[in-house]
Amino acid sequence: NKDRQMQTLIKLIDVARRYGVSRQTLYDWINKYKFPKPLKLGGLCYYKPEMVEEWESCQAATKGRRTRTAFHD
């Protein structure tokens, strides 16, 4: 079950590549509340696909307006 769960997660570096940015840029977005916090498993950072898809939907809906997202606790 754990292996199946890991197969559905996306590595942080793969998310960064998806958007054509560096890991540092992605971390900057996270720290500035512009991107959701990753899940941390075994010292590595991952995303559920739906987390990334939700962020993309929010970006499309705001069309570039600068807003604080609700991805952080």
C-alpha positions as protocol buffer text, in pm:
chain_id: "A"
residue {
  index: 1
  type: ASN
  ca { x: 0 y: 0 z: 0 }
}
residue {
  index: 2
  type: LYS
  ca { x: 289 y: 235 z: 81 }
}
residue {
  index: 3
  type: ASP
  ca { x: 449 y: 162 z: -259 }
}
residue {
  index: 4
  type: ARG
  ca { x: 120 y: 235 z: -432 }
}
residue {
  index: 5
  type: GLN
  ca { x: 91 y: 567 z: -244 }
}
residue {
  index: 6
  type: MET
  ca { x: 447 y: 664 z: -343 }
}
residue {
  index: 7
  type: GLN
  ca { x: 368 y: 594 z: -709 }
}
residue {
  index: 8
  type: THR
  ca { x: 93 y: 855 z: -702 }
}
residue {
  index: 9
  type: LEU
  ca { x: 316 y: 1126 z: -556 }
}
residue {
  index: 10
  type: ILE
  ca { x: 518 y: 1373 z: -761 }
}
residue {
  index: 11
  type: LYS
  ca { x: 870 y: 1469 z: -651 }
}
residue {
  index: 12
  type: LEU
  ca { x: 929 y: 1839 z: -584 }
}
residue {
  index: 13
  type: ILE
  ca { x: 1198 y: 1851 z: -854 }
}
residue {
  index: 14
  type: ASP
  ca { x: 949 y: 1714 z: -1107 }
}
residue {
  index: 15
  type: VAL
  ca { x: 699 y: 1984 z: -1012 }
}
residue {
  index: 16
  type: ALA
  ca { x: 971 y: 2247 z: -1060 }
}
residue {
  index: 17
  type: ARG
  ca { x: 1052 y: 2103 z: -1403 }
}
residue {
  index: 18
  type: ARG
  ca { x: 681 y: 2106 z: -1491 }
}
residue {
  index: 19
  type: TYR
  ca { x: 683 y: 2486 z: -1454 }
}
residue {
  index: 20
  type: GLY
  ca { x: 1032 y: 2542 z: -1590 }
}
residue {
  index: 21
  type: VAL
  ca { x: 1171 y: 2678 z: -1262 }
}
residue {
  index: 22
  type: SER
  ca { x: 1448 y: 2577 z: -1025 }
}
residue {
  index: 23
  type: ARG
  ca { x: 1388 y: 2404 z: -692 }
}
residue {
  index: 24
  type: GLN
  ca { x: 1493 y: 2727 z: -521 }
}
residue {
  index: 25
  type: THR
  ca { x: 1227 y: 2923 z: -710 }
}
residue {
  index: 26
  type: LEU
  ca { x: 965 y: 2669 z: -607 }
}
residue {
  index: 27
  type: TYR
  ca { x: 1080 y: 2699 z: -244 }
}
residue {
  index: 28
  type: ASP
  ca { x: 1061 y: 3078 z: -276 }
}
residue {
  index: 29
  type: TRP
  ca { x: 701 y: 3047 z: -401 }
}
residue {
  index: 30
  type: ILE
  ca { x: 621 y: 2818 z: -106 }
}
residue {
  index: 31
  type: ASN
  ca { x: 772 y: 3063 z: 144 }
}
residue {
  index: 32
  type: LYS
  ca { x: 580 y: 3352 z: -14 }
}
residue {
  index: 33
  type: TYR
  ca { x: 251 y: 3156 z: -2 }
}
residue {
  index: 34
  type: LYS
  ca { x: 238 y: 3137 z: -382 }
}
residue {
  index: 35
  type: PHE
  ca { x: 253 y: 2757 z: -393 }
}
residue {
  index: 36
  type: PRO
  ca { x: 131 y: 2480 z: -160 }
}
residue {
  index: 37
  type: LYS
  ca { x: 364 y: 2326 z: 97 }
}
residue {
  index: 38
  type: PRO
  ca { x: 491 y: 1982 z: -6 }
}
residue {
  index: 39
  type: LEU
  ca { x: 439 y: 1661 z: 186 }
}
residue {
  index: 40
  type: LYS
  ca { x: 760 y: 1550 z: 354 }
}
residue {
  index: 41
  type: LEU
  ca { x: 831 y: 1178 z: 356 }
}
residue {
  index: 42
  type: GLY
  ca { x: 1165 y: 1036 z: 457 }
}
residue {
  index: 43
  type: GLY
  ca { x: 1330 y: 1377 z: 427 }
}
residue {
  index: 44
  type: LEU
  ca { x: 1209 y: 1423 z: 67 }
}
residue {
  index: 45
  type: CYS
  ca { x: 936 y: 1654 z: -61 }
}
residue {
  index: 46
  type: TYR
  ca { x: 641 y: 1532 z: -266 }
}
residue {
  index: 47
  type: TYR
  ca { x: 308 y: 1654 z: -397 }
}
residue {
  index: 48
  type: LYS
  ca { x: -17 y: 1476 z: -456 }
}
residue {
  index: 49
  type: PRO
  ca { x: -122 y: 1536 z: -817 }
}
residue {
  index: 50
  type: GLU
  ca { x: -446 y: 1698 z: -700 }
}
residue {
  index: 51
  type: MET
  ca { x: -248 y: 1959 z: -503 }
}
residue {
  index: 52
  type: VAL
  ca { x: -70 y: 2069 z: -820 }
}
residue {
  index: 53
  type: GLU
  ca { x: -391 y: 2057 z: -1025 }
}
residue {
  index: 54
  type: GLU
  ca { x: -575 y: 2270 z: -768 }
}
residue {
  index: 55
  type: TRP
  ca { x: -297 y: 2530 z: -777 }
}
residue {
  index: 56
  type: GLU
  ca { x: -312 y: 2536 z: -1157 }
}
residue {
  index: 57
  type: SER
  ca { x: -690 y: 2585 z: -1143 }
}
residue {
  index: 58
  type: CYS
  ca { x: -651 y: 2873 z: -898 }
}
residue {
  index: 59
  type: GLN
  ca { x: -390 y: 3034 z: -1123 }
}
residue {
  index: 60
  type: ALA
  ca { x: -619 y: 3008 z: -1423 }
}
residue {
  index: 61
  type: ALA
  ca { x: -911 y: 3152 z: -1223 }
}
residue {
  index: 62
  type: THR
  ca { x: -715 y: 3453 z: -1094 }
}
residue {
  index: 63
  type: LYS
  ca { x: -546 y: 3517 z: -1431 }
}
residue {
  index: 64
  type: GLY
  ca { x: -234 y: 3662 z: -1278 }
}
residue {
  index: 65
  type: ARG
  ca { x: -393 y: 3863 z: -997 }
}
residue {
  index: 66
  type: ARG
  ca { x: -166 y: 3861 z: -694 }
}
residue {
  index: 67
  type: THR
  ca { x: -354 y: 3691 z: -415 }
}
residue {
  index: 68
  type: ARG
  ca { x: -256 y: 3493 z: -111 }
}
residue {
  index: 69
  type: THR
  ca { x: -357 y: 3129 z: -152 }
}
residue {
  index: 70
  type: ALA
  ca { x: -515 y: 2909 z: 111 }
}
residue {
  index: 71
  type: PHE
  ca { x: -258 y: 2632 z: 72 }
}
residue {
  index: 72
  type: HIS
  ca { x: -77 y: 2708 z: 396 }
}
residue {
  index: 73
  type: ASP
  ca { x: -202 y: 2636 z: 747 }
}
